[in-house]
Amino acid sequence: MEEMEEELKCPVCGSFYREPIILPCSHSLCVSCARNILVQTPDSESPQSRRASGVSDYDYLDLDKMSLYSEADSGYGSYGGFASAPTTPCQKSPNGVRVFPPAMPPPQLQPHHHSSASLLLPTGPRNSCLTCPQCHRSLILDERGLRGFTKNRVLEGVIERYQQSKAAALRCQLCEKSPKEATVMCEQCDVFYCEPCRLRCHPPRGPLAKHRLLPPAQGRVSRRLSPRKISTCTDHELENHSMYCVQCKMPVCYQCLEEGKHSSHEVKALGAMWKLHKSQLSQALNLLSDRAKEAKEFLVQLRNMVQQIQVHLSADKDTKQKENSVEFEACLVAQCDALIDALNRRKVQLLSRVNKEHEHKLKVVRDQISHCTMKLRQTTGLMEYCLEVIKENDPSGFLQISDALIRRVHLTEDQWGKGTLTPRMTTDFDLNLDSAPLLQSIHQLDFVQMKVPSLIPAPPLLHLEECGTHNNSATLSWKQPPMSMVQTEGYILELDDGNGGQFREVFVGKETMCTVDGLHFNSTYNARVKAFNKSGVSLYSKTLILQTSEGPFSRMSAILAGGLQIDAMPSPLEFLQSPDQESCVLPVAWFAFDPGSAHPDIIFSNNNLTVTCNSYDDRVVLGKSGFSKGVHYWELTIDRYDNHPDPAFGVARVEVMKDVMLGKDDKAWAMYVDNNRSWFMHNNSHTNRAEGGITKGATVGVLLDLTRRTLTFSINEEQQGPVAFENMEGLFFPAVSLNRNVQVTIHTGLPVPEFYTSRPSLQA
């Protein structure tokens, strides 16, 4: 029951709902809170002028948004797009939801004398805008003001039962100072009495002698089961709801069917639809209950994974591999000691990587535990709230909120079923130490003067026509010299680190072609090959200089005998005229979006170059290529932009959260933008609001400079704000977050824009 408490609190005041009303977006507000957050709109946007122009009130549920925040605001929330409406700083309610203060003091209610104890809903200004603080949808009020919204009687009943269940004991309702514990409850008077008040106010004689007195607990049950006040029609206040409009999904009275807008709509019996919707909500709750049970078991699994990871770490620290030494002659002791020292230094580096991997695994699993726990708490609260709503005996009140609840339950159930209950990390350490090349080199250590030169293989020849690079992969091909008669058992391919460092073995085997993946973009690698057999190892081949470009294929250069430099594409060779002429390599990247790592709600088209979404919530999709070096620039065109959402563009780590806006966690660096302005966001921190937004057809540019370690954004080829982020290090993937109101197409293989290349520091 405690998890349900948040469902029963107003998003504005943070307290239990008092006289709640239902907004057209299916959320509820206290009537007093709704009056406090009304914003006055221009006379030109009155309901009467809209009707004259043929625009329906319901069309304003998805009004254009205008940000109302000051320079320090984050940019969330907005209300209907009135260009002349004054901007107003937003405030935070006690539960963290941003709300708007009233644009003008609320009108004073004139005192009226009514025989009924209930109060009429106050009316707002004639031309007023009400923005839901939960979904930020806006509505222009008609002449009825707040009286046009239906009271949420079901929610009132649930709150009443919840507060009664939280009370330690039922108190007397007639004690003036400190109420005493009630001893009886009169069924006819509907009042709880303590013993002194019962003797004084309810004597067992006269007309009161026929009243039925019950124990307090039984009286509470009787009060709960008693029929509630029948809700009346908002358009015809003297008429009770008698039918259900299938098209509008709301209870109606017979006068609505005869005179109103429901006269031509399909209607069904109120009781039949009440039972049908209760059945649908119960079935949806059963599915959600199963998901919640799976989530609890999944949390246990994740906590066990934390323990297993810690156990694996302990085992890895205690296991120290020892290499058996080969006894050499005294003259080789110094050389062997140098090799051992190098191996020990490498061992320290590898142990450091194991520790980093351990910390990374623990962080990922703990973050998932926190995320899953929060979602499970929200799910449990929704379940308890729905169970209380099912107990409601008022068909009309129930049907007013049942559709929204059924959608919420289905949506929550879908969110649990889309990979949420899959661990993001395994307990196994995937750092398998590849010691085979080193062991092979150790076994091949021997006295060179003992070898027979005529039996050692000749250096291999690089087959340049079959060599090439694609993105960050390189393919190399070689062959034995045509006149060589010496048998070869295998080949060893070596590459440096792309920075002119030491060579390392990347392939050992009998094949004469190898593809190396995972190279840095826009980097220069040196490659060489040697052959071996039982008699020894050949000399190295000529060194091949590979320039990884980020186009479909990249050029590469081979320094051949005599100093002639050959510049080659995967097509026939093209010889340069001069040995001193440098090859021209255009460092541009070609890539598309990656369906394998995207959120399941993302929709792909145009060979994975165009994406949109089937959800109203923000979903994340990454690019296929990751960058760790160089300068990279790509653009995204806005193909569709409806209702002014806030798409986000930027870069992210591969483990970024896929079900929230880009930049909400510490794994993404992004700019989110609406039709008026933009903000930078990382780890849910919003900075540098800049004027200028996007529309359909706009172009958003992302420039990742890993040489300067900066990230910069542009809109329509003009820089948007200052440099967004600095100190960018590591592996980054292009990333976008959007909802169903946005569709974008990515364009890659672009040069660095002029606004960036014209900087003095870059020209130098």
Tab-separated table of C-alpha atoms in Angstrom, residues 285-695:
chain	number	residue	atom	x	y	z
A	285	LEU	CA	-2.906	-6.324	-14.284
A	286	ASN	CA	-2.322	-10.083	-14.447
A	287	LEU	CA	0.295	-9.583	-17.174
A	288	LEU	CA	1.892	-6.712	-15.279
A	289	SER	CA	1.923	-8.797	-12.098
A	290	ASP	CA	3.858	-11.501	-13.917
A	291	ARG	CA	6.345	-8.894	-15.104
A	292	ALA	CA	6.737	-7.555	-11.574
A	293	LYS	CA	7.399	-11.084	-10.302
A	294	GLU	CA	10.019	-11.571	-13.027
A	295	ALA	CA	11.551	-8.209	-12.092
A	296	LYS	CA	11.909	-9.284	-8.440
A	297	GLU	CA	13.611	-12.500	-9.512
A	298	PHE	CA	15.781	-10.489	-11.898
A	299	LEU	CA	16.901	-8.191	-9.079
A	300	VAL	CA	17.935	-11.248	-7.051
A	301	GLN	CA	19.898	-12.451	-10.084
A	302	LEU	CA	21.653	-9.080	-10.422
A	303	ARG	CA	22.612	-9.006	-6.737
A	304	ASN	CA	24.027	-12.509	-7.065
A	305	MET	CA	26.012	-11.288	-10.063
A	306	VAL	CA	27.642	-8.600	-7.893
A	307	GLN	CA	28.792	-11.268	-5.438
A	308	GLN	CA	30.019	-13.531	-8.242
A	309	ILE	CA	31.982	-10.680	-9.836
A	310	GLN	CA	33.674	-9.986	-6.504
A	311	VAL	CA	34.471	-13.695	-6.091
A	312	HIS	CA	35.911	-13.821	-9.632
A	313	LEU	CA	38.105	-10.828	-8.841
A	314	SER	CA	39.505	-12.485	-5.726
A	315	ALA	CA	40.267	-15.611	-7.707
A	316	ASP	CA	42.003	-13.586	-10.431
A	317	LYS	CA	44.232	-11.824	-7.918
A	318	ASP	CA	45.292	-15.061	-6.245
A	319	THR	CA	46.100	-16.786	-9.560
A	320	LYS	CA	49.506	-15.724	-10.735
A	321	GLN	CA	50.675	-17.490	-13.859
A	322	LYS	CA	54.319	-18.479	-13.841
A	323	GLU	CA	56.276	-19.143	-16.957
A	324	ASN	CA	58.809	-21.943	-16.882
A	325	SER	CA	62.219	-20.558	-17.718
A	326	VAL	CA	64.558	-22.110	-20.256
A	327	GLU	CA	68.086	-22.564	-19.011
A	328	PHE	CA	70.494	-20.599	-21.095
A	329	GLU	CA	74.211	-20.273	-21.044
A	330	ALA	CA	75.803	-17.633	-18.842
A	331	CYS	CA	76.190	-15.211	-21.762
A	332	LEU	CA	72.373	-15.138	-22.255
A	333	VAL	CA	71.404	-14.448	-18.621
A	334	ALA	CA	71.377	-10.668	-19.089
A	335	GLN	CA	69.136	-10.863	-22.165
A	336	CYS	CA	66.710	-13.205	-20.405
A	337	ASP	CA	66.559	-10.906	-17.360
A	338	ALA	CA	65.601	-8.024	-19.659
A	339	LEU	CA	62.808	-10.129	-21.160
A	340	ILE	CA	61.562	-11.068	-17.702
A	341	ASP	CA	61.544	-7.429	-16.595
A	342	ALA	CA	59.486	-6.495	-19.662
A	343	LEU	CA	57.064	-9.321	-18.899
A	344	ASN	CA	56.663	-8.158	-15.286
A	345	ARG	CA	55.920	-4.632	-16.425
A	346	ARG	CA	53.326	-5.985	-18.804
A	347	LYS	CA	51.842	-8.094	-16.021
A	348	VAL	CA	51.312	-4.972	-13.907
A	349	GLN	CA	49.538	-3.308	-16.815
A	350	LEU	CA	47.288	-6.342	-17.370
A	351	LEU	CA	46.356	-6.540	-13.675
A	352	SER	CA	45.428	-2.860	-13.826
A	353	ARG	CA	43.090	-3.617	-16.737
A	354	VAL	CA	41.506	-6.453	-14.732
A	355	ASN	CA	40.812	-4.045	-11.864
A	356	LYS	CA	39.256	-1.527	-14.257
A	357	GLU	CA	37.089	-4.242	-15.800
A	358	HIS	CA	35.932	-5.279	-12.330
A	359	GLU	CA	34.970	-1.726	-11.388
A	360	HIS	CA	33.181	-1.304	-14.705
A	361	LYS	CA	31.154	-4.496	-14.272
A	362	LEU	CA	30.144	-3.557	-10.727
A	363	LYS	CA	29.090	-0.072	-11.822
A	364	VAL	CA	26.990	-1.344	-14.748
A	365	VAL	CA	25.209	-3.971	-12.630
A	366	ARG	CA	24.611	-1.574	-9.726
A	367	ASP	CA	23.252	1.067	-12.100
A	368	GLN	CA	20.888	-1.538	-13.557
A	369	ILE	CA	19.809	-2.570	-10.055
A	370	SER	CA	19.022	1.042	-9.201
A	371	HIS	CA	17.139	1.567	-12.464
A	372	CYS	CA	15.194	-1.690	-12.158
A	373	THR	CA	14.352	-1.026	-8.482
A	374	MET	CA	12.920	2.380	-9.340
A	375	LYS	CA	10.797	0.957	-12.172
A	376	LEU	CA	9.593	-1.897	-9.956
A	377	ARG	CA	8.541	0.585	-7.254
A	378	GLN	CA	6.584	2.587	-9.819
A	379	THR	CA	5.015	-0.610	-11.179
A	380	THR	CA	3.995	-1.803	-7.707
A	381	GLY	CA	2.450	1.561	-6.909
A	382	LEU	CA	0.471	1.513	-10.146
A	383	MET	CA	-0.737	-2.032	-9.451
A	384	GLU	CA	-1.961	-1.178	-5.964
A	385	TYR	CA	-3.680	1.940	-7.252
A	386	CYS	CA	-5.425	-0.029	-10.021
A	387	LEU	CA	-6.565	-2.700	-7.549
A	388	GLU	CA	-8.149	-0.004	-5.414
A	389	VAL	CA	-9.829	1.508	-8.481
A	390	ILE	CA	-11.284	-1.910	-9.389
A	391	LYS	CA	-13.020	-1.962	-5.996
A	392	GLU	CA	-14.903	1.204	-6.935
A	393	ASN	CA	-18.680	0.810	-7.132
A	394	ASP	CA	-19.361	3.925	-9.200
A	395	PRO	CA	-19.550	2.830	-12.862
A	396	SER	CA	-19.516	6.341	-14.199
A	397	GLY	CA	-16.526	7.449	-12.160
A	398	PHE	CA	-14.663	4.264	-12.987
A	399	LEU	CA	-15.210	4.628	-16.732
A	400	GLN	CA	-13.897	8.178	-16.638
A	401	ILE	CA	-10.379	6.936	-15.802
A	402	SER	CA	-10.397	3.267	-16.880
A	403	ASP	CA	-9.132	3.899	-20.427
A	404	ALA	CA	-6.137	5.859	-19.190
A	405	LEU	CA	-5.336	3.224	-16.563
A	406	ILE	CA	-5.552	0.394	-19.093
A	407	ARG	CA	-3.153	2.246	-21.397
A	408	ARG	CA	-0.749	2.925	-18.531
A	409	VAL	CA	-0.787	-0.723	-17.453
A	410	HIS	CA	-0.184	-1.966	-21.013
A	411	LEU	CA	2.580	0.585	-21.532
A	412	THR	CA	4.282	-0.367	-18.262
A	413	GLU	CA	3.974	-4.051	-19.125
A	414	ASP	CA	5.538	-3.425	-22.548
A	415	GLN	CA	8.446	-1.563	-20.963
A	416	TRP	CA	9.252	-4.582	-18.790
A	417	GLY	CA	9.172	-6.894	-21.797
A	418	LYS	CA	11.617	-5.130	-24.135
A	419	GLY	CA	14.983	-6.385	-22.884
A	420	THR	CA	14.654	-4.725	-19.483
A	421	LEU	CA	15.003	-8.040	-17.661
A	422	THR	CA	18.243	-8.953	-19.401
A	423	PRO	CA	21.536	-8.347	-17.582
A	424	ARG	CA	23.637	-5.670	-19.226
A	425	MET	CA	26.793	-7.366	-18.007
A	426	THR	CA	28.005	-10.935	-17.506
A	427	THR	CA	29.849	-12.197	-14.451
A	428	ASP	CA	32.607	-13.696	-16.565
A	429	PHE	CA	35.729	-11.710	-17.322
A	430	ASP	CA	36.214	-11.595	-21.082
A	431	LEU	CA	39.854	-10.570	-20.806
A	432	ASN	CA	41.418	-13.743	-22.184
A	433	LEU	CA	45.179	-13.376	-22.170
A	434	ASP	CA	46.579	-14.272	-25.593
A	435	SER	CA	49.972	-15.671	-24.604
A	436	ALA	CA	50.329	-18.025	-27.585
A	437	PRO	CA	52.379	-15.609	-29.794
A	438	LEU	CA	54.713	-14.853	-26.884
A	439	LEU	CA	55.113	-18.515	-26.044
A	440	GLN	CA	55.814	-19.273	-29.693
A	441	SER	CA	58.498	-16.571	-29.788
A	442	ILE	CA	60.051	-17.996	-26.621
A	443	HIS	CA	60.118	-21.472	-28.127
A	444	GLN	CA	61.717	-20.080	-31.285
A	445	LEU	CA	64.591	-18.476	-29.377
A	446	ASP	CA	67.775	-20.188	-30.543
A	447	PHE	CA	71.274	-19.545	-31.701
A	448	VAL	CA	71.079	-17.937	-35.130
A	449	GLN	CA	74.518	-19.189	-36.170
A	450	MET	CA	73.202	-22.759	-35.894
A	451	LYS	CA	70.653	-22.220	-38.658
A	452	VAL	CA	71.261	-23.263	-42.255
A	453	PRO	CA	70.640	-20.132	-44.368
A	454	SER	CA	69.523	-22.034	-47.442
A	455	LEU	CA	66.647	-23.661	-45.498
A	456	ILE	CA	65.174	-20.407	-44.069
A	457	PRO	CA	62.166	-19.054	-46.045
A	458	ALA	CA	62.547	-15.958	-48.181
A	459	PRO	CA	60.763	-12.731	-47.137
A	460	PRO	CA	57.115	-12.706	-48.318
A	461	LEU	CA	55.938	-10.285	-51.018
A	462	LEU	CA	52.942	-8.018	-50.292
A	463	HIS	CA	50.144	-8.403	-52.859
A	464	LEU	CA	49.062	-4.738	-53.009
A	465	GLU	CA	46.200	-5.241	-55.475
A	466	GLU	CA	44.338	-7.274	-52.860
A	467	CYS	CA	45.097	-5.002	-49.901
A	468	GLY	CA	42.681	-2.322	-48.734
A	469	THR	CA	40.988	-0.630	-45.771
A	470	HIS	CA	37.352	-0.010	-44.945
A	471	ASN	CA	36.415	2.251	-42.045
A	472	ASN	CA	38.609	0.991	-39.176
A	473	SER	CA	39.474	-2.408	-40.680
A	474	ALA	CA	42.451	-3.342	-42.866
A	475	THR	CA	42.882	-6.334	-45.180
A	476	LEU	CA	46.411	-7.465	-46.134
A	477	SER	CA	47.509	-10.094	-48.641
A	478	TRP	CA	50.960	-11.568	-49.328
A	479	LYS	CA	52.648	-14.418	-51.184
A	480	GLN	CA	55.961	-16.244	-51.396
A	481	PRO	CA	58.489	-15.117	-54.032
A	482	PRO	CA	57.881	-16.997	-57.336
A	483	MET	CA	61.379	-18.619	-57.455
A	484	SER	CA	61.485	-19.669	-53.773
A	485	MET	CA	61.932	-23.424	-53.313
A	486	VAL	CA	62.016	-23.443	-49.488
A	487	GLN	CA	58.968	-24.902	-47.747
A	488	THR	CA	57.070	-22.426	-45.523
A	489	GLU	CA	55.073	-23.574	-42.494
A	490	GLY	CA	53.356	-20.274	-41.714
A	491	TYR	CA	53.424	-16.507	-41.584
A	492	ILE	CA	53.537	-13.839	-38.884
A	493	LEU	CA	51.808	-10.473	-39.513
A	494	GLU	CA	52.871	-7.532	-37.353
A	495	LEU	CA	51.340	-4.046	-36.932
A	496	ASP	CA	52.445	-1.098	-34.857
A	497	ASP	CA	50.057	0.896	-32.610
A	498	GLY	CA	49.270	3.599	-35.190
A	499	ASN	CA	51.552	6.116	-33.435
A	500	GLY	CA	54.919	4.798	-34.572
A	501	GLY	CA	55.273	2.527	-31.553
A	502	GLN	CA	56.522	-1.035	-31.272
A	503	PHE	CA	55.281	-3.761	-33.600
A	504	ARG	CA	53.023	-6.492	-32.231
A	505	GLU	CA	51.913	-9.772	-33.731
A	506	VAL	CA	48.291	-9.732	-34.903
A	507	PHE	CA	48.227	-12.973	-36.909
A	508	VAL	CA	50.115	-16.293	-36.944
A	509	GLY	CA	49.011	-19.021	-39.376
A	510	LYS	CA	49.241	-20.636	-42.794
A	511	GLU	CA	46.817	-18.303	-44.602
A	512	THR	CA	48.124	-15.594	-46.929
A	513	MET	CA	45.369	-13.033	-46.258
A	514	CYS	CA	44.227	-11.422	-42.986
A	515	THR	CA	41.700	-8.743	-42.010
A	516	VAL	CA	42.450	-6.717	-38.873
A	517	ASP	CA	39.479	-5.011	-37.189
A	518	GLY	CA	39.258	-2.400	-34.468
A	519	LEU	CA	41.913	0.032	-35.775
A	520	HIS	CA	41.778	3.749	-35.024
A	521	PHE	CA	40.189	6.034	-37.591
A	522	ASN	CA	42.400	8.529	-39.416
A	523	SER	CA	45.606	6.853	-38.216
A	524	THR	CA	48.787	5.658	-39.918
A	525	TYR	CA	49.815	2.029	-39.312
A	526	ASN	CA	52.979	0.189	-40.357
A	527	ALA	CA	52.549	-3.470	-41.330
A	528	ARG	CA	55.059	-6.178	-42.173
A	529	VAL	CA	55.048	-9.944	-42.692
A	530	LYS	CA	57.632	-12.690	-42.170
A	531	ALA	CA	57.605	-16.442	-42.892
A	532	PHE	CA	58.851	-19.293	-40.704
A	533	ASN	CA	59.576	-23.025	-40.810
A	534	LYS	CA	61.518	-25.491	-38.662
A	535	SER	CA	64.827	-23.978	-39.731
A	536	GLY	CA	63.985	-20.434	-38.654
A	537	VAL	CA	62.266	-17.173	-39.415
A	538	SER	CA	62.698	-15.161	-42.615
A	539	LEU	CA	63.505	-11.507	-42.894
A	540	TYR	CA	60.570	-9.061	-42.870
A	541	SER	CA	58.769	-8.037	-46.016
A	542	LYS	CA	58.738	-4.431	-47.146
A	543	THR	CA	56.862	-2.228	-44.673
A	544	LEU	CA	53.354	-1.278	-45.798
A	545	ILE	CA	52.129	2.119	-44.567
A	546	LEU	CA	48.364	1.990	-44.046
A	547	GLN	CA	46.411	5.235	-43.723
A	548	THR	CA	43.004	4.391	-42.277
A	549	SER	CA	40.466	6.704	-43.808
A	550	GLU	CA	36.846	6.866	-42.839
A	551	GLY	CA	35.366	6.517	-46.320
A	552	PRO	CA	34.184	3.237	-47.865
A	553	PHE	CA	37.814	2.490	-48.785
A	554	SER	CA	41.056	4.250	-47.948
A	555	ARG	CA	44.259	4.748	-49.746
A	556	MET	CA	47.462	3.157	-48.514
A	557	SER	CA	51.101	3.580	-49.311
A	558	ALA	CA	53.853	0.987	-49.610
A	559	ILE	CA	57.499	1.909	-49.423
A	560	LEU	CA	59.130	-0.409	-51.950
A	561	ALA	CA	62.746	-1.128	-52.773
A	562	GLY	CA	64.471	1.951	-54.195
A	563	GLY	CA	62.232	4.356	-52.280
A	564	LEU	CA	59.377	4.404	-54.825
A	565	GLN	CA	56.083	5.104	-53.091
A	566	ILE	CA	52.997	3.398	-54.557
A	567	ASP	CA	49.596	4.932	-53.848
A	568	ALA	CA	46.835	2.359	-54.249
A	569	MET	CA	43.094	1.921	-54.076
A	570	PRO	CA	41.314	-1.475	-54.103
A	571	SER	CA	40.989	-0.827	-57.845
A	572	PRO	CA	44.098	-1.059	-60.172
A	573	LEU	CA	47.283	0.584	-58.879
A	574	GLU	CA	47.971	4.218	-59.614
A	575	PHE	CA	51.673	5.107	-59.598
A	576	LEU	CA	52.706	8.573	-58.477
A	577	GLN	CA	55.068	10.577	-60.684
A	578	SER	CA	57.539	11.414	-57.957
A	579	PRO	CA	58.840	9.415	-55.000
A	580	ASP	CA	58.490	12.540	-52.888
A	581	GLN	CA	54.833	13.166	-53.743
A	582	GLU	CA	52.474	12.531	-50.841
A	583	SER	CA	49.232	10.621	-51.210
A	584	CYS	CA	46.028	12.572	-50.526
A	585	VAL	CA	43.755	10.985	-47.982
A	586	LEU	CA	40.388	12.546	-47.166
A	587	PRO	CA	39.581	11.751	-43.502
A	588	VAL	CA	35.819	11.348	-43.720
A	589	ALA	CA	33.537	8.706	-42.179
A	590	TRP	CA	30.720	6.780	-43.837
A	591	PHE	CA	28.344	4.953	-41.506
A	592	ALA	CA	24.645	4.353	-40.756
A	593	PHE	CA	22.528	3.809	-37.647
A	594	ASP	CA	22.965	0.490	-35.824
A	595	PRO	CA	19.745	-1.573	-35.404
A	596	GLY	CA	21.542	-4.064	-33.178
A	597	SER	CA	22.189	-1.623	-30.313
A	598	ALA	CA	19.094	0.611	-30.717
A	599	HIS	CA	16.017	0.649	-28.480
A	600	PRO	CA	13.290	-1.729	-29.761
A	601	ASP	CA	10.923	1.217	-30.379
A	602	ILE	CA	13.228	2.733	-33.021
A	603	ILE	CA	12.013	2.333	-36.660
A	604	PHE	CA	14.652	2.127	-39.423
A	605	SER	CA	14.373	2.875	-43.155
A	606	ASN	CA	16.469	4.074	-46.101
A	607	ASN	CA	19.218	1.459	-45.511
A	608	ASN	CA	19.363	2.397	-41.808
A	609	LEU	CA	20.089	6.060	-42.627
A	610	THR	CA	16.633	7.293	-41.534
A	611	VAL	CA	15.092	6.678	-38.115
A	612	THR	CA	11.928	7.535	-36.202
A	613	CYS	CA	10.128	5.985	-33.228
A	614	ASN	CA	6.755	4.427	-32.384
A	615	SER	CA	6.678	5.752	-28.800
A	616	TYR	CA	5.850	9.146	-27.311
A	617	ASP	CA	8.851	8.674	-24.958
A	618	ASP	CA	12.418	9.458	-25.985
A	619	ARG	CA	14.388	6.484	-27.361
A	620	VAL	CA	18.112	6.314	-28.234
A	621	VAL	CA	19.832	4.956	-31.364
A	622	LEU	CA	23.599	4.832	-31.978
A	623	GLY	CA	25.719	4.954	-35.116
A	624	LYS	CA	27.589	1.873	-36.299
A	625	SER	CA	31.080	3.383	-36.084
A	626	GLY	CA	32.880	4.478	-32.946
A	627	PHE	CA	35.587	7.157	-32.860
A	628	SER	CA	38.606	7.479	-30.572
A	629	LYS	CA	40.933	9.645	-32.701
A	630	GLY	CA	40.773	12.366	-35.326
A	631	VAL	CA	38.201	14.993	-36.369
A	632	HIS	CA	34.738	13.762	-37.404
A	633	TYR	CA	31.694	15.635	-38.681
A	634	TRP	CA	28.207	14.439	-39.633
A	635	GLU	CA	24.814	16.067	-40.169
A	636	LEU	CA	21.201	15.110	-39.526
A	637	THR	CA	18.307	16.552	-41.495
A	638	ILE	CA	14.899	16.903	-39.848
A	639	ASP	CA	12.490	15.060	-42.172
A	640	ARG	CA	9.449	15.394	-39.887
A	641	TYR	CA	8.867	17.622	-36.838
A	642	ASP	CA	5.372	17.605	-35.268
A	643	ASN	CA	4.124	19.196	-32.024
A	644	HIS	CA	7.550	20.706	-31.238
A	645	PRO	CA	9.277	17.878	-29.328
A	646	ASP	CA	12.859	17.998	-27.983
A	647	PRO	CA	15.108	15.637	-29.999
A	648	ALA	CA	18.714	15.327	-28.806
A	649	PHE	CA	21.866	14.895	-30.898
A	650	GLY	CA	25.415	14.082	-29.832
A	651	VAL	CA	27.732	11.197	-28.926
A	652	ALA	CA	27.551	8.404	-26.363
A	653	ARG	CA	29.289	5.360	-24.967
A	654	VAL	CA	28.014	1.998	-26.148
A	655	GLU	CA	26.453	1.286	-22.720
A	656	VAL	CA	24.300	4.465	-22.692
A	657	MET	CA	20.711	4.123	-21.427
A	658	LYS	CA	18.381	3.679	-24.407
A	659	ASP	CA	14.983	4.535	-22.794
A	660	VAL	CA	15.597	8.147	-21.695
A	661	MET	CA	16.600	11.367	-23.419
A	662	LEU	CA	20.217	11.469	-24.611
A	663	GLY	CA	22.347	13.178	-21.953
A	664	LYS	CA	20.317	12.027	-18.960
A	665	ASP	CA	23.147	9.734	-17.760
A	666	ASP	CA	26.935	10.096	-17.642
A	667	LYS	CA	27.400	8.024	-20.819
A	668	ALA	CA	26.159	10.677	-23.285
A	669	TRP	CA	27.012	14.243	-24.336
A	670	ALA	CA	24.199	15.922	-26.249
A	671	MET	CA	22.372	19.028	-27.421
A	672	TYR	CA	18.583	18.892	-27.193
A	673	VAL	CA	16.613	21.481	-29.137
A	674	ASP	CA	13.027	22.581	-29.737
A	675	ASN	CA	11.596	25.098	-32.188
A	676	ASN	CA	12.979	28.109	-30.305
A	677	ARG	CA	16.219	27.282	-28.490
A	678	SER	CA	18.651	24.596	-27.402
A	679	TRP	CA	20.513	23.322	-24.344
A	680	PHE	CA	23.600	21.166	-23.790
A	681	MET	CA	23.129	18.195	-21.436
A	682	HIS	CA	25.432	15.610	-19.817
A	683	ASN	CA	24.638	13.529	-16.723
A	684	ASN	CA	21.249	15.372	-16.477
A	685	SER	CA	23.008	18.744	-16.158
A	686	HIS	CA	21.603	21.442	-18.483
A	687	THR	CA	23.897	24.284	-19.603
A	688	ASN	CA	24.353	27.058	-22.185
A	689	ARG	CA	20.855	27.810	-23.400
A	690	ALA	CA	21.107	29.264	-26.902
A	691	GLU	CA	18.484	30.961	-29.056
A	692	GLY	CA	17.556	29.327	-32.356
A	693	GLY	CA	15.621	26.114	-32.872
A	694	ILE	CA	14.731	23.617	-35.579
A	695	THR	CA	11.867	23.065	-37.982
